[in-house]
Amino acid sequence: MTGTEVFNIGLCGFGTVGQGVWQHLAAHRAGLEARLGVRLAVTRVAVRDRRKARDVAIPARLLTEDPLSIATDPAIPIVCELIGGTTLAREVTLAALRAGKVVVSANKALICDHGPEIIRTAARHGGHFFFEASVAGGIPIIKALREGLVANRFPRIYGILNGTCNYILTRMQEENAPYAQVLAEAKRLGYAEADESLDVDGWDTAHKASVLAWLAHGAWVRSDQMIVEGISRLTPEDFRNAALLGYGIKLLAVITRDFARNELCVRVHPTLLPRGNVVANVHGVFNAVSVTGDVVGTTFYSGRGAGRDATASAVIADLADAASLLKYGKGAHLLGEVTAPPSSGCRLAPAEHIRSRYYLRLAVADRPGVLARIASVMARHHVSIASVIQNPATEPGLASLVLTTHESNERATAATLRDLRRLAVVRAEPVLLRLGDFDS
Ligand code: NAP
Ligand code: HSE
C-alpha cells in the first residue's frame, strides 16, 4: 500500500490483552488495512519491565518503560491503554486526550472511577475515547447500545459480565469443584484481574455495570452507590438448593430504570435464575447480556467475556474505528459525538423500590420453636415466606434452613437480616440471594 496514509499506534501494556492485540493485529493487518484504506503500525510498546520474558516475541527497539512518553509522542495519534488500574492508566489516558489523540481502552475500573473526567477532557481537547473491550470482552455490547439500539430507552439490562466468576460458578455447579482450585485455574488462563478480589467480590462487574448504565441512561453511577455482593460466600449447598428449586446461580449485573418514577437502579449480586432462562445457560468464561429496549423488545448477546483473544478482538475493533475516524473525520462516526443519552435527571432508586424475591440460608439451632421465631422476624418486616427447605448442617445440633420469599424489597430484607443476626438461635452470618424471575 505505498502512498497510503499510515497511523501509528502506541500500545501501553503488553500483558494478556496487549500481546493478544499485537498478535491478532499482525495476523489480520492486510485485511484490515484493505478495508480501512490506511496502514496501521504499532511503533511503541510500554511495559513495566523490558527484560521480562514474554509469550509473544516483540522487537526490543519498540519497548519503553515510560508509557507517558507514548501518550505525548506527536508521531502517535492512537494510544491503546492496556496497563490496568486507575493511577498510571489515568495519567496516560488524560495526557493522550489532552494531546487530542484517540485513546482505546479496556479499563472498566478507570471508566467507572474517572469516566466524567475522561469524557470532559476528550471533549475539551478534541480527543476521543473508545472502550469496547471494557465490558463483556469480545461481545460488541458498547456498539449495540450506542449505535444499533440508539432508537431505544432501556427499562432493563442484565447479564453476566465477569468471565472469571462465571467460570468459577459453572465449575462449582457442574463438578462440585472447590472454589480455590477453580480460581487458581481462572488466573492461569488469564481471565482474572491482577487483584482477584475485583472479580470474586463483584467490583469488576460493578465497574462494567457503571459503563453500561452510563451508555444506556447518561448517568454515572459509582460502585459505592450500588448494591455489590460477590460469590465467595456461595457453597455447594447453595447450588444444590437452587437446583431443587429449579434455579441455577449466576453473578449478575442488573440495571433497571423506572421511567414513571425517573429512578435508576444498578446492582451486582449472585442471582438465582430459572433453569430455562437463556442467561442461566451461559457457562464458563462466556458472558451474556440481555437488553430490553422499549422499541426493539428484548435482545440477547453472548460470547467470551475475558481472555487474550476475545478482548483483543474488541480492542482491534476500536483501533479500526480510531483509524477510520482519523481518516474520514468526526462526521463519519456516531462514536465520539453521541456518547450517551441525556440522564433526564434520573435519581437512584431508594431501597424500598428495589424489589425481588429472595433466598435466605440460615445456620440455626435444630430445636423446637426455631422456625417460628424466624418466621415471626420475617412477618414483623412484612417479608412473606414462599417455601422452606431444612437440610442437616455439618455440625451436630445445627440445621441449615433455606427459605424463599414472595416479592419483597431491599429495605425490608435488610431490616429482617439485622434482626435475624440478633437471634441466639442463628449461628452464622445469613446468606441472602436474590431471585431473578425475569420474563426474558
Ligand atoms: P496484565 O496482563 O497485568 O498486563 C498489564 C501490562 O501493563 C503489562 O505488560 C505490564 O508490564 C504493563 N504495566 C504495568 N505497570 C506498568 C508501568 N508502571 N509502566 C509500564 N507498563 C506497565 O493486564 P491485562 O489482563 O492485559 O489487562 C489490561 C487491561 O485490560 C486492564 O484494564 C484489564 O482490566 C483489561 N481487561 C482485561 C481482560 C482480560 O481478560 N485479561 C479483559 C478485558 C479487559 P509488564 O509486562 O512488564 O509487567
Ligand atoms: N477479569 C475479567 C473477567 C476480565 O473475568 O471478566 C474481563 O474484563
Tab-separated table of C-alpha atoms and ligand atoms in Angstrom:
chain	number	residue	atom	x	y	z
A	1	MET	CA	0.000	0.000	0.000
A	2	THR	CA	2.588	2.542	-0.974
A	3	GLY	CA	1.452	6.151	-0.611
A	4	THR	CA	-1.306	5.127	1.790
A	5	GLU	CA	-1.708	7.161	4.978
A	6	VAL	CA	-0.069	5.473	7.999
A	7	PHE	CA	-1.472	5.732	11.534
A	8	ASN	CA	0.969	4.919	14.291
A	9	ILE	CA	-0.331	3.099	17.338
A	10	GLY	CA	1.272	3.087	20.787
A	11	LEU	CA	0.476	0.116	22.998
A	12	CYS	CA	0.719	0.939	26.687
A	13	GLY	CA	0.769	-2.508	28.302
A	14	PHE	CA	1.900	-5.773	26.771
A	15	GLY	CA	0.330	-8.291	29.166
A	16	THR	CA	-2.554	-10.659	28.436
A	17	VAL	CA	-4.514	-8.188	26.311
A	18	GLY	CA	-1.600	-6.223	24.827
A	19	GLN	CA	0.054	-9.362	23.486
A	20	GLY	CA	-3.254	-10.532	22.024
A	21	VAL	CA	-3.690	-7.205	20.241
A	22	TRP	CA	-0.169	-7.362	18.815
A	23	GLN	CA	-0.600	-10.965	17.624
A	24	HIS	CA	-4.035	-10.596	16.038
A	25	LEU	CA	-3.300	-7.195	14.542
A	26	ALA	CA	-0.251	-8.710	12.838
A	27	ALA	CA	-2.278	-11.677	11.589
A	28	HIS	CA	-5.181	-9.582	10.258
A	29	ARG	CA	-3.320	-6.430	9.251
A	30	ALA	CA	-3.590	-6.847	5.479
A	31	GLY	CA	-7.365	-7.390	5.513
A	32	LEU	CA	-7.967	-4.570	7.963
A	33	GLU	CA	-5.808	-2.137	6.031
A	34	ALA	CA	-7.538	-3.011	2.769
A	35	ARG	CA	-10.943	-2.330	4.345
A	36	LEU	CA	-9.875	0.855	6.106
A	37	GLY	CA	-7.720	2.267	3.314
A	38	VAL	CA	-4.964	3.171	5.791
A	39	ARG	CA	-1.893	1.474	7.225
A	40	LEU	CA	-1.686	0.637	10.917
A	41	ALA	CA	1.730	0.477	12.545
A	42	VAL	CA	2.455	-0.327	16.196
A	43	THR	CA	5.535	1.845	16.699
A	44	ARG	CA	5.973	1.889	20.510
A	45	VAL	CA	5.067	-0.522	23.314
A	46	ALA	CA	5.275	0.350	27.007
A	47	VAL	CA	5.876	-2.256	29.694
A	48	ARG	CA	6.938	-2.166	33.319
A	49	ASP	CA	9.973	-4.405	32.784
A	50	ARG	CA	11.663	-4.527	29.363
A	51	ARG	CA	13.710	-7.602	30.311
A	52	LYS	CA	10.725	-9.760	31.218
A	53	ALA	CA	10.307	-12.967	29.174
A	54	ARG	CA	7.100	-12.873	27.125
A	55	ASP	CA	4.970	-15.426	25.278
A	56	VAL	CA	4.812	-13.190	22.242
A	57	ALA	CA	8.063	-12.022	20.633
A	58	ILE	CA	8.419	-8.297	20.009
A	59	PRO	CA	11.372	-6.251	18.647
A	60	ALA	CA	13.257	-4.847	21.649
A	61	ARG	CA	13.646	-1.462	19.902
A	62	LEU	CA	9.867	-0.838	20.273
A	63	LEU	CA	9.879	-1.242	24.042
A	64	THR	CA	9.895	1.560	26.588
A	65	GLU	CA	9.249	1.644	30.322
A	66	ASP	CA	7.715	5.110	30.038
A	67	PRO	CA	4.088	4.965	28.855
A	68	LEU	CA	3.685	8.732	29.250
A	69	SER	CA	6.272	9.221	26.507
A	70	ILE	CA	3.896	7.349	24.184
A	71	ALA	CA	0.895	9.386	25.336
A	72	THR	CA	2.683	12.614	24.460
A	73	ASP	CA	4.570	11.489	21.335
A	74	PRO	CA	3.314	13.691	18.454
A	75	ALA	CA	4.049	10.875	15.979
A	76	ILE	CA	1.485	8.580	17.642
A	77	PRO	CA	-2.163	9.587	17.120
A	78	ILE	CA	-3.675	6.380	18.602
A	79	VAL	CA	-2.838	5.285	22.146
A	80	CYS	CA	-4.023	1.979	23.497
A	81	GLU	CA	-4.160	1.870	27.309
A	82	LEU	CA	-3.825	-1.772	28.405
A	83	ILE	CA	-1.997	-1.270	31.685
A	84	GLY	CA	-4.959	-1.508	34.048
A	85	GLY	CA	-5.522	0.148	37.410
A	86	THR	CA	-6.595	3.727	37.884
A	87	THR	CA	-3.407	5.664	38.627
A	88	LEU	CA	-0.864	5.439	35.801
A	89	ALA	CA	-3.649	4.436	33.401
A	90	ARG	CA	-5.492	7.672	34.242
A	91	GLU	CA	-2.357	9.781	33.707
A	92	VAL	CA	-1.653	8.118	30.358
A	93	THR	CA	-5.267	8.436	29.206
A	94	LEU	CA	-5.617	12.090	30.193
A	95	ALA	CA	-2.225	13.039	28.726
A	96	ALA	CA	-3.124	11.430	25.394
A	97	LEU	CA	-6.586	13.047	25.334
A	98	ARG	CA	-5.091	16.455	26.180
A	99	ALA	CA	-2.882	15.984	23.145
A	100	GLY	CA	-6.050	15.462	21.063
A	101	LYS	CA	-5.367	11.759	20.444
A	102	VAL	CA	-7.681	8.790	20.185
A	103	VAL	CA	-7.413	6.583	23.254
A	104	VAL	CA	-8.525	2.960	23.088
A	105	SER	CA	-9.077	1.412	26.492
A	106	ALA	CA	-10.113	-1.923	28.020
A	107	ASN	CA	-10.068	-0.410	31.501
A	108	LYS	CA	-13.526	-0.520	33.091
A	109	ALA	CA	-12.225	0.378	36.564
A	110	LEU	CA	-10.783	3.587	35.141
A	111	ILE	CA	-14.010	4.462	33.333
A	112	CYS	CA	-16.155	3.752	36.397
A	113	ASP	CA	-13.962	5.865	38.696
A	114	HIS	CA	-12.930	8.645	36.292
A	115	GLY	CA	-15.398	8.487	33.399
A	116	PRO	CA	-16.742	12.051	33.707
A	117	GLU	CA	-13.197	13.494	33.821
A	118	ILE	CA	-12.130	11.410	30.813
A	119	ILE	CA	-15.150	12.378	28.710
A	120	ARG	CA	-14.753	16.074	29.680
A	121	THR	CA	-11.055	16.028	28.821
A	122	ALA	CA	-11.707	14.392	25.453
A	123	ALA	CA	-14.375	16.960	24.627
A	124	ARG	CA	-12.249	19.912	25.728
A	125	HIS	CA	-9.140	18.916	23.774
A	126	GLY	CA	-10.656	17.275	20.702
A	127	GLY	CA	-9.563	13.785	21.773
A	128	HIS	CA	-11.652	10.625	21.510
A	129	PHE	CA	-12.131	7.741	23.885
A	130	PHE	CA	-13.130	4.267	22.656
A	131	PHE	CA	-13.753	1.456	25.142
A	132	GLU	CA	-15.464	-1.524	23.510
A	133	ALA	CA	-13.187	-4.002	25.330
A	134	SER	CA	-14.073	-2.625	28.750
A	135	VAL	CA	-17.368	-4.528	29.009
A	136	ALA	CA	-18.136	-8.170	28.165
A	137	GLY	CA	-14.825	-8.938	26.421
A	138	GLY	CA	-15.405	-9.862	22.804
A	139	ILE	CA	-19.139	-9.054	22.711
A	140	PRO	CA	-19.714	-5.711	20.917
A	141	ILE	CA	-22.179	-4.551	23.573
A	142	ILE	CA	-20.972	-0.932	23.568
A	143	LYS	CA	-21.642	-0.643	19.846
A	144	ALA	CA	-25.009	-2.355	20.297
A	145	LEU	CA	-26.162	0.149	22.928
A	146	ARG	CA	-24.644	3.195	21.301
A	147	GLU	CA	-25.424	2.528	17.674
A	148	GLY	CA	-27.649	-0.458	16.921
A	149	LEU	CA	-30.137	0.292	19.705
A	150	VAL	CA	-29.961	4.100	19.612
A	151	ALA	CA	-33.735	4.313	18.991
A	152	ASN	CA	-34.478	2.770	22.389
A	153	ARG	CA	-34.847	3.577	26.037
A	154	PHE	CA	-33.832	0.716	28.320
A	155	PRO	CA	-36.090	-0.355	31.179
A	156	ARG	CA	-33.860	-3.355	31.921
A	157	ILE	CA	-30.367	-4.615	31.139
A	158	TYR	CA	-28.964	-7.585	32.981
A	159	GLY	CA	-26.244	-10.107	32.446
A	160	ILE	CA	-23.088	-11.954	33.279
A	161	LEU	CA	-20.192	-9.512	32.887
A	162	ASN	CA	-17.339	-11.327	34.601
A	163	GLY	CA	-15.803	-14.341	32.901
A	164	THR	CA	-13.776	-15.387	35.927
A	165	CYS	CA	-16.827	-15.591	38.193
A	166	ASN	CA	-18.888	-17.376	35.575
A	167	TYR	CA	-16.067	-19.868	35.070
A	168	ILE	CA	-15.861	-20.471	38.836
A	169	LEU	CA	-19.641	-20.728	39.338
A	170	THR	CA	-20.020	-23.074	36.369
A	171	ARG	CA	-17.364	-25.458	37.643
A	172	MET	CA	-18.702	-25.309	41.205
A	173	GLN	CA	-22.190	-26.077	39.896
A	174	GLU	CA	-21.249	-28.800	37.423
A	175	GLU	CA	-18.330	-30.515	39.159
A	176	ASN	CA	-18.707	-29.571	42.795
A	177	ALA	CA	-15.120	-28.287	42.388
A	178	PRO	CA	-13.550	-26.379	45.285
A	179	TYR	CA	-13.597	-22.590	44.930
A	180	ALA	CA	-9.843	-22.030	45.491
A	181	GLN	CA	-8.769	-24.594	42.871
A	182	VAL	CA	-11.077	-23.158	40.215
A	183	LEU	CA	-9.957	-19.594	40.961
A	184	ALA	CA	-6.307	-20.637	40.517
A	185	GLU	CA	-7.147	-22.102	37.100
A	186	ALA	CA	-9.005	-18.946	36.033
A	187	LYS	CA	-5.875	-16.949	36.898
A	188	ARG	CA	-3.633	-19.317	34.938
A	189	LEU	CA	-5.906	-18.937	31.906
A	190	GLY	CA	-5.536	-15.133	32.031
A	191	TYR	CA	-9.200	-14.426	32.854
A	192	ALA	CA	-8.741	-12.979	36.333
A	193	GLU	CA	-7.698	-9.442	37.197
A	194	ALA	CA	-4.278	-8.932	38.791
A	195	ASP	CA	-6.225	-8.285	42.016
A	196	GLU	CA	-8.623	-11.250	42.081
A	197	SER	CA	-10.927	-9.587	44.626
A	198	LEU	CA	-12.006	-7.273	41.786
A	199	ASP	CA	-13.526	-10.375	40.170
A	200	VAL	CA	-14.845	-12.505	43.031
A	201	ASP	CA	-16.134	-9.658	45.209
A	202	GLY	CA	-18.173	-8.233	42.337
A	203	TRP	CA	-16.254	-4.977	41.775
A	204	ASP	CA	-15.215	-5.735	38.199
A	205	THR	CA	-18.853	-6.461	37.354
A	206	ALA	CA	-19.834	-3.228	39.106
A	207	HIS	CA	-17.311	-1.245	37.032
A	208	LYS	CA	-18.781	-2.724	33.853
A	209	ALA	CA	-22.341	-2.119	35.048
A	210	SER	CA	-21.409	1.516	35.614
A	211	VAL	CA	-20.211	1.804	31.993
A	212	LEU	CA	-23.416	0.201	30.656
A	213	ALA	CA	-25.630	2.344	32.898
A	214	TRP	CA	-23.938	5.470	31.589
A	215	LEU	CA	-24.292	4.383	27.966
A	216	ALA	CA	-27.946	3.464	28.440
A	217	HIS	CA	-29.057	6.243	30.784
A	218	GLY	CA	-26.467	9.027	30.652
A	219	ALA	CA	-25.954	8.848	34.427
A	220	TRP	CA	-22.688	7.968	36.136
A	221	VAL	CA	-23.269	5.551	38.993
A	222	ARG	CA	-20.211	4.821	41.122
A	223	SER	CA	-19.699	1.332	42.515
A	224	ASP	CA	-20.167	2.668	46.074
A	225	GLN	CA	-23.688	3.753	45.073
A	226	MET	CA	-24.684	0.217	44.046
A	227	ILE	CA	-25.536	-2.981	45.855
A	228	VAL	CA	-22.374	-5.046	45.205
A	229	GLU	CA	-22.099	-8.610	46.506
A	230	GLY	CA	-19.605	-11.233	45.317
A	231	ILE	CA	-19.505	-15.004	45.061
A	232	SER	CA	-17.090	-16.004	47.809
A	233	ARG	CA	-19.789	-16.991	50.342
A	234	LEU	CA	-21.564	-19.401	47.987
A	235	THR	CA	-21.233	-23.070	48.902
A	236	PRO	CA	-22.048	-26.319	47.077
A	237	GLU	CA	-25.179	-26.446	49.260
A	238	ASP	CA	-26.482	-23.241	47.650
A	239	PHE	CA	-26.146	-24.817	44.201
A	240	ARG	CA	-27.974	-27.963	45.423
A	241	ASN	CA	-30.774	-25.901	46.995
A	242	ALA	CA	-31.075	-23.741	43.887
A	243	ALA	CA	-31.297	-26.865	41.683
A	244	LEU	CA	-34.029	-28.279	43.941
A	245	LEU	CA	-35.974	-25.053	43.467
A	246	GLY	CA	-35.426	-25.123	39.662
A	247	TYR	CA	-32.697	-22.471	39.502
A	248	GLY	CA	-29.007	-22.020	38.689
A	249	ILE	CA	-26.805	-19.331	40.270
A	250	LYS	CA	-25.085	-16.573	38.275
A	251	LEU	CA	-23.299	-13.373	39.285
A	252	LEU	CA	-25.381	-10.725	37.541
A	253	ALA	CA	-25.284	-7.021	36.938
A	254	VAL	CA	-28.860	-5.724	36.884
A	255	ILE	CA	-29.613	-2.206	35.610
A	256	THR	CA	-33.254	-1.162	35.799
A	257	ARG	CA	-34.884	2.171	35.039
A	258	ASP	CA	-38.356	3.052	36.268
A	259	PHE	CA	-39.295	5.765	33.775
A	260	ALA	CA	-42.520	6.678	35.618
A	261	ARG	CA	-40.603	7.489	38.823
A	262	ASN	CA	-37.470	8.508	36.882
A	263	GLU	CA	-35.376	6.180	39.049
A	264	LEU	CA	-32.341	4.104	38.136
A	265	CYS	CA	-31.040	1.062	39.981
A	266	VAL	CA	-27.662	-0.588	39.358
A	267	ARG	CA	-26.798	-3.684	41.371
A	268	VAL	CA	-24.452	-6.664	41.276
A	269	HIS	CA	-25.128	-9.896	43.144
A	270	PRO	CA	-25.272	-13.661	42.825
A	271	THR	CA	-28.740	-14.362	41.461
A	272	LEU	CA	-30.890	-17.459	41.249
A	273	LEU	CA	-32.024	-17.667	37.623
A	274	PRO	CA	-34.717	-20.122	36.498
A	275	ARG	CA	-33.109	-23.034	34.664
A	276	GLY	CA	-34.937	-22.140	31.447
A	277	ASN	CA	-33.633	-18.553	31.377
A	278	VAL	CA	-31.247	-18.050	28.474
A	279	VAL	CA	-28.619	-16.276	30.628
A	280	ALA	CA	-28.743	-19.147	33.152
A	281	ASN	CA	-27.497	-21.405	30.370
A	282	VAL	CA	-24.392	-19.388	29.557
A	283	HIS	CA	-21.439	-21.134	31.138
A	284	GLY	CA	-17.682	-20.986	31.602
A	285	VAL	CA	-15.814	-17.827	30.669
A	286	PHE	CA	-18.719	-16.717	28.476
A	287	ASN	CA	-20.586	-13.502	29.256
A	288	ALA	CA	-24.198	-12.805	28.338
A	289	VAL	CA	-26.229	-9.633	28.275
A	290	SER	CA	-29.994	-9.294	27.966
A	291	VAL	CA	-31.018	-5.803	26.844
A	292	THR	CA	-34.671	-4.820	26.843
A	293	GLY	CA	-35.413	-1.742	24.748
A	294	ASP	CA	-38.790	-0.045	24.588
A	295	VAL	CA	-38.779	-0.194	20.781
A	296	VAL	CA	-36.948	-3.404	19.940
A	297	GLY	CA	-38.081	-5.608	22.860
A	298	THR	CA	-35.505	-7.952	24.382
A	299	THR	CA	-32.235	-8.672	22.623
A	300	PHE	CA	-29.558	-11.055	23.796
A	301	TYR	CA	-25.773	-11.126	23.354
A	302	SER	CA	-23.315	-13.838	24.310
A	303	GLY	CA	-19.638	-14.555	23.790
A	304	ARG	CA	-16.286	-14.864	25.508
A	305	GLY	CA	-16.097	-12.229	28.214
A	306	ALA	CA	-12.412	-12.422	29.103
A	307	GLY	CA	-9.060	-13.648	27.896
A	308	ARG	CA	-6.434	-12.631	25.391
A	309	ASP	CA	-8.200	-13.327	22.108
A	310	ALA	CA	-11.736	-12.149	22.853
A	311	THR	CA	-10.506	-8.928	24.405
A	312	ALA	CA	-8.058	-8.321	21.568
A	313	SER	CA	-10.953	-8.663	19.126
A	314	ALA	CA	-12.756	-5.763	20.830
A	315	VAL	CA	-9.606	-3.628	21.103
A	316	ILE	CA	-8.840	-4.115	17.411
A	317	ALA	CA	-12.425	-3.107	16.537
A	318	ASP	CA	-11.769	0.166	18.367
A	319	LEU	CA	-8.420	0.592	16.612
A	320	ALA	CA	-10.239	0.222	13.293
A	321	ASP	CA	-12.787	2.828	14.382
A	322	ALA	CA	-9.978	5.099	15.534
A	323	ALA	CA	-8.218	4.841	12.160
A	324	SER	CA	-11.444	5.405	10.300
A	325	LEU	CA	-12.266	8.434	12.476
A	326	LEU	CA	-8.829	9.910	11.807
A	327	LYS	CA	-9.068	9.274	8.090
A	328	TYR	CA	-12.671	10.252	7.382
A	329	GLY	CA	-13.350	12.740	10.196
A	330	LYS	CA	-15.848	13.028	13.006
A	331	GLY	CA	-18.980	13.162	10.888
A	332	ALA	CA	-18.440	9.576	9.796
A	333	HIS	CA	-18.977	8.345	13.347
A	334	LEU	CA	-21.684	8.310	15.897
A	335	LEU	CA	-18.956	7.370	18.364
A	336	GLY	CA	-17.324	10.342	19.989
A	337	GLU	CA	-20.221	12.635	19.092
A	338	VAL	CA	-23.213	10.976	20.767
A	339	THR	CA	-21.593	9.364	23.784
A	340	ALA	CA	-24.683	8.745	25.920
A	341	PRO	CA	-28.288	9.926	26.105
A	342	PRO	CA	-29.204	12.782	28.487
A	343	SER	CA	-29.825	11.444	32.006
A	344	SER	CA	-33.082	13.427	32.319
A	345	GLY	CA	-32.139	13.988	35.956
A	346	CYS	CA	-32.849	10.390	36.962
A	347	ARG	CA	-32.319	9.548	40.616
A	348	LEU	CA	-31.028	6.375	42.213
A	349	ALA	CA	-33.917	4.184	43.341
A	350	PRO	CA	-34.370	4.062	47.133
A	351	ALA	CA	-34.079	0.627	48.799
A	352	GLU	CA	-37.864	0.208	49.168
A	353	HIS	CA	-38.312	0.500	45.411
A	354	ILE	CA	-35.754	-2.243	44.649
A	355	ARG	CA	-37.921	-5.342	44.605
A	356	SER	CA	-37.354	-9.056	44.086
A	357	ARG	CA	-37.943	-12.459	45.623
A	358	TYR	CA	-35.216	-13.698	47.962
A	359	TYR	CA	-33.408	-16.882	49.014
A	360	LEU	CA	-32.240	-16.971	52.616
A	361	ARG	CA	-29.920	-19.640	54.057
A	362	LEU	CA	-29.548	-19.750	57.814
A	363	ALA	CA	-27.427	-21.999	60.045
A	364	VAL	CA	-29.707	-22.418	63.061
A	365	ALA	CA	-30.007	-24.433	66.289
A	366	ASP	CA	-32.029	-27.554	65.455
A	367	ARG	CA	-34.675	-27.386	68.200
A	368	PRO	CA	-38.404	-26.739	68.647
A	369	GLY	CA	-39.684	-23.222	68.036
A	370	VAL	CA	-36.735	-22.011	65.955
A	371	LEU	CA	-38.646	-21.851	62.670
A	372	ALA	CA	-41.465	-19.964	64.434
A	373	ARG	CA	-39.026	-17.356	65.766
A	374	ILE	CA	-37.524	-16.817	62.343
A	375	ALA	CA	-40.963	-16.601	60.741
A	376	SER	CA	-42.014	-14.007	63.318
A	377	VAL	CA	-38.996	-11.789	62.488
A	378	MET	CA	-39.865	-12.007	58.808
A	379	ALA	CA	-43.539	-11.272	59.470
A	380	ARG	CA	-42.562	-8.185	61.521
A	381	HIS	CA	-40.949	-6.755	58.387
A	382	HIS	CA	-43.752	-7.928	56.069
A	383	VAL	CA	-41.488	-10.420	54.309
A	384	SER	CA	-43.696	-13.311	53.263
A	385	ILE	CA	-42.270	-16.856	53.157
A	386	ALA	CA	-42.855	-18.788	49.918
A	387	SER	CA	-41.029	-22.072	50.655
A	388	VAL	CA	-38.916	-23.759	53.317
A	389	ILE	CA	-36.233	-26.464	52.994
A	390	GLN	CA	-34.407	-27.876	56.009
A	391	ASN	CA	-31.085	-29.664	55.468
A	392	PRO	CA	-28.903	-31.205	58.163
A	393	ALA	CA	-25.941	-28.923	58.833
A	394	THR	CA	-22.389	-30.193	59.055
A	395	GLU	CA	-22.166	-29.568	62.816
A	396	PRO	CA	-24.216	-31.639	65.273
A	397	GLY	CA	-27.232	-29.821	66.734
A	398	LEU	CA	-27.444	-27.399	63.820
A	399	ALA	CA	-29.719	-27.330	60.797
A	400	SER	CA	-29.475	-25.417	57.555
A	401	LEU	CA	-32.724	-23.619	56.887
A	402	VAL	CA	-33.398	-22.378	53.384
A	403	LEU	CA	-36.328	-20.045	52.855
A	404	THR	CA	-37.552	-18.348	49.729
A	405	THR	CA	-39.790	-15.314	49.959
A	406	HIS	CA	-42.537	-13.761	47.924
A	407	GLU	CA	-41.656	-10.413	46.388
A	408	SER	CA	-40.209	-8.007	48.926
A	409	ASN	CA	-37.733	-5.129	48.837
A	410	GLU	CA	-34.186	-4.266	49.909
A	411	ARG	CA	-35.248	-2.167	52.895
A	412	ALA	CA	-37.462	-4.891	54.376
A	413	THR	CA	-34.910	-7.649	53.811
A	414	ALA	CA	-32.062	-5.558	55.273
A	415	ALA	CA	-34.159	-5.000	58.416
A	416	THR	CA	-35.021	-8.710	58.531
A	417	LEU	CA	-31.335	-9.684	58.304
A	418	ARG	CA	-30.411	-7.211	61.033
A	419	ASP	CA	-32.964	-8.758	63.409
A	420	LEU	CA	-32.130	-12.353	62.447
A	421	ARG	CA	-28.453	-11.743	63.286
A	422	ARG	CA	-29.556	-10.783	66.798
A	423	LEU	CA	-31.277	-14.142	67.438
A	424	ALA	CA	-29.188	-16.526	69.546
A	425	VAL	CA	-30.533	-19.472	67.515
A	426	VAL	CA	-28.985	-18.085	64.296
A	427	ARG	CA	-25.408	-19.366	64.454
A	428	ALA	CA	-23.686	-17.891	61.387
A	429	GLU	CA	-23.934	-14.889	59.104
A	430	PRO	CA	-27.095	-15.427	56.981
A	431	VAL	CA	-26.683	-15.844	53.219
A	432	LEU	CA	-29.205	-13.763	51.256
A	433	LEU	CA	-29.510	-14.179	47.487
A	434	ARG	CA	-31.940	-12.596	45.038
A	435	LEU	CA	-34.142	-14.495	42.625
A	436	GLY	CA	-34.106	-13.179	39.081
A	437	ASP	CA	-37.531	-14.095	37.812
A	438	PHE	CA	-37.012	-12.132	34.613
A	439	ASP	CA	-39.575	-12.793	31.924
A	440	SER	CA	-36.865	-12.815	29.236
B	1	NAP	P1	-1.723	-7.581	32.550
B	1	NAP	O1	-1.589	-8.918	31.915
B	1	NAP	O2	-1.416	-7.446	34.003
B	1	NAP	O3	-0.794	-6.567	31.708
B	1	NAP	C1	-0.510	-5.277	32.145
B	1	NAP	C2	0.592	-4.685	31.286
B	1	NAP	O4	0.843	-3.354	31.736
B	1	NAP	C3	1.923	-5.447	31.374
B	1	NAP	O5	2.527	-5.531	30.131
B	1	NAP	C4	2.758	-4.576	32.306
B	1	NAP	O6	4.156	-4.627	32.051
B	1	NAP	C5	2.247	-3.208	31.954
B	1	NAP	N1	2.470	-2.276	33.049
B	1	NAP	C6	2.074	-2.377	34.334
B	1	NAP	N2	2.542	-1.349	35.059
B	1	NAP	C7	3.274	-0.597	34.216
B	1	NAP	C8	4.052	0.574	34.372
B	1	NAP	N3	4.181	1.171	35.563
B	1	NAP	N4	4.662	1.088	33.289
B	1	NAP	C9	4.580	0.471	32.085
B	1	NAP	N5	3.851	-0.645	31.878
B	1	NAP	C10	3.228	-1.177	32.928
B	1	NAP	O7	-3.202	-6.996	32.336
B	1	NAP	P2	-4.274	-7.427	31.242
B	1	NAP	O8	-5.013	-8.633	31.705
B	1	NAP	O9	-3.669	-7.435	29.903
B	1	NAP	O10	-5.323	-6.221	31.387
B	1	NAP	C11	-5.067	-4.948	30.827
B	1	NAP	C12	-6.356	-4.124	30.902
B	1	NAP	O11	-7.363	-4.795	30.169
B	1	NAP	C13	-6.912	-3.953	32.310
B	1	NAP	O12	-7.535	-2.693	32.404
B	1	NAP	C14	-7.964	-5.056	32.396
B	1	NAP	O13	-8.997	-4.771	33.334
B	1	NAP	C15	-8.494	-5.027	30.991
B	1	NAP	N6	-9.139	-6.247	30.532
B	1	NAP	C16	-8.522	-7.442	30.709
B	1	NAP	C17	-9.141	-8.584	30.214
B	1	NAP	C18	-8.529	-9.948	30.392
B	1	NAP	O14	-9.199	-10.931	30.059
B	1	NAP	N7	-7.296	-10.072	30.868
B	1	NAP	C19	-10.376	-8.476	29.555
B	1	NAP	C20	-10.960	-7.220	29.376
B	1	NAP	C21	-10.322	-6.115	29.876
B	1	NAP	P3	4.992	-5.987	32.270
B	1	NAP	O15	4.528	-6.913	31.182
B	1	NAP	O16	6.416	-5.582	32.094
B	1	NAP	O17	4.655	-6.476	33.644
B	2	HSE	N1	-11.342	-10.358	34.961
B	2	HSE	C1	-12.293	-10.000	33.962
B	2	HSE	C2	-13.284	-11.136	33.788
B	2	HSE	C3	-11.581	-9.744	32.655
B	2	HSE	O1	-13.016	-12.224	34.297
B	2	HSE	O2	-14.308	-10.948	33.170
B	2	HSE	C4	-12.508	-9.216	31.614
B	2	HSE	O3	-12.885	-7.921	31.899
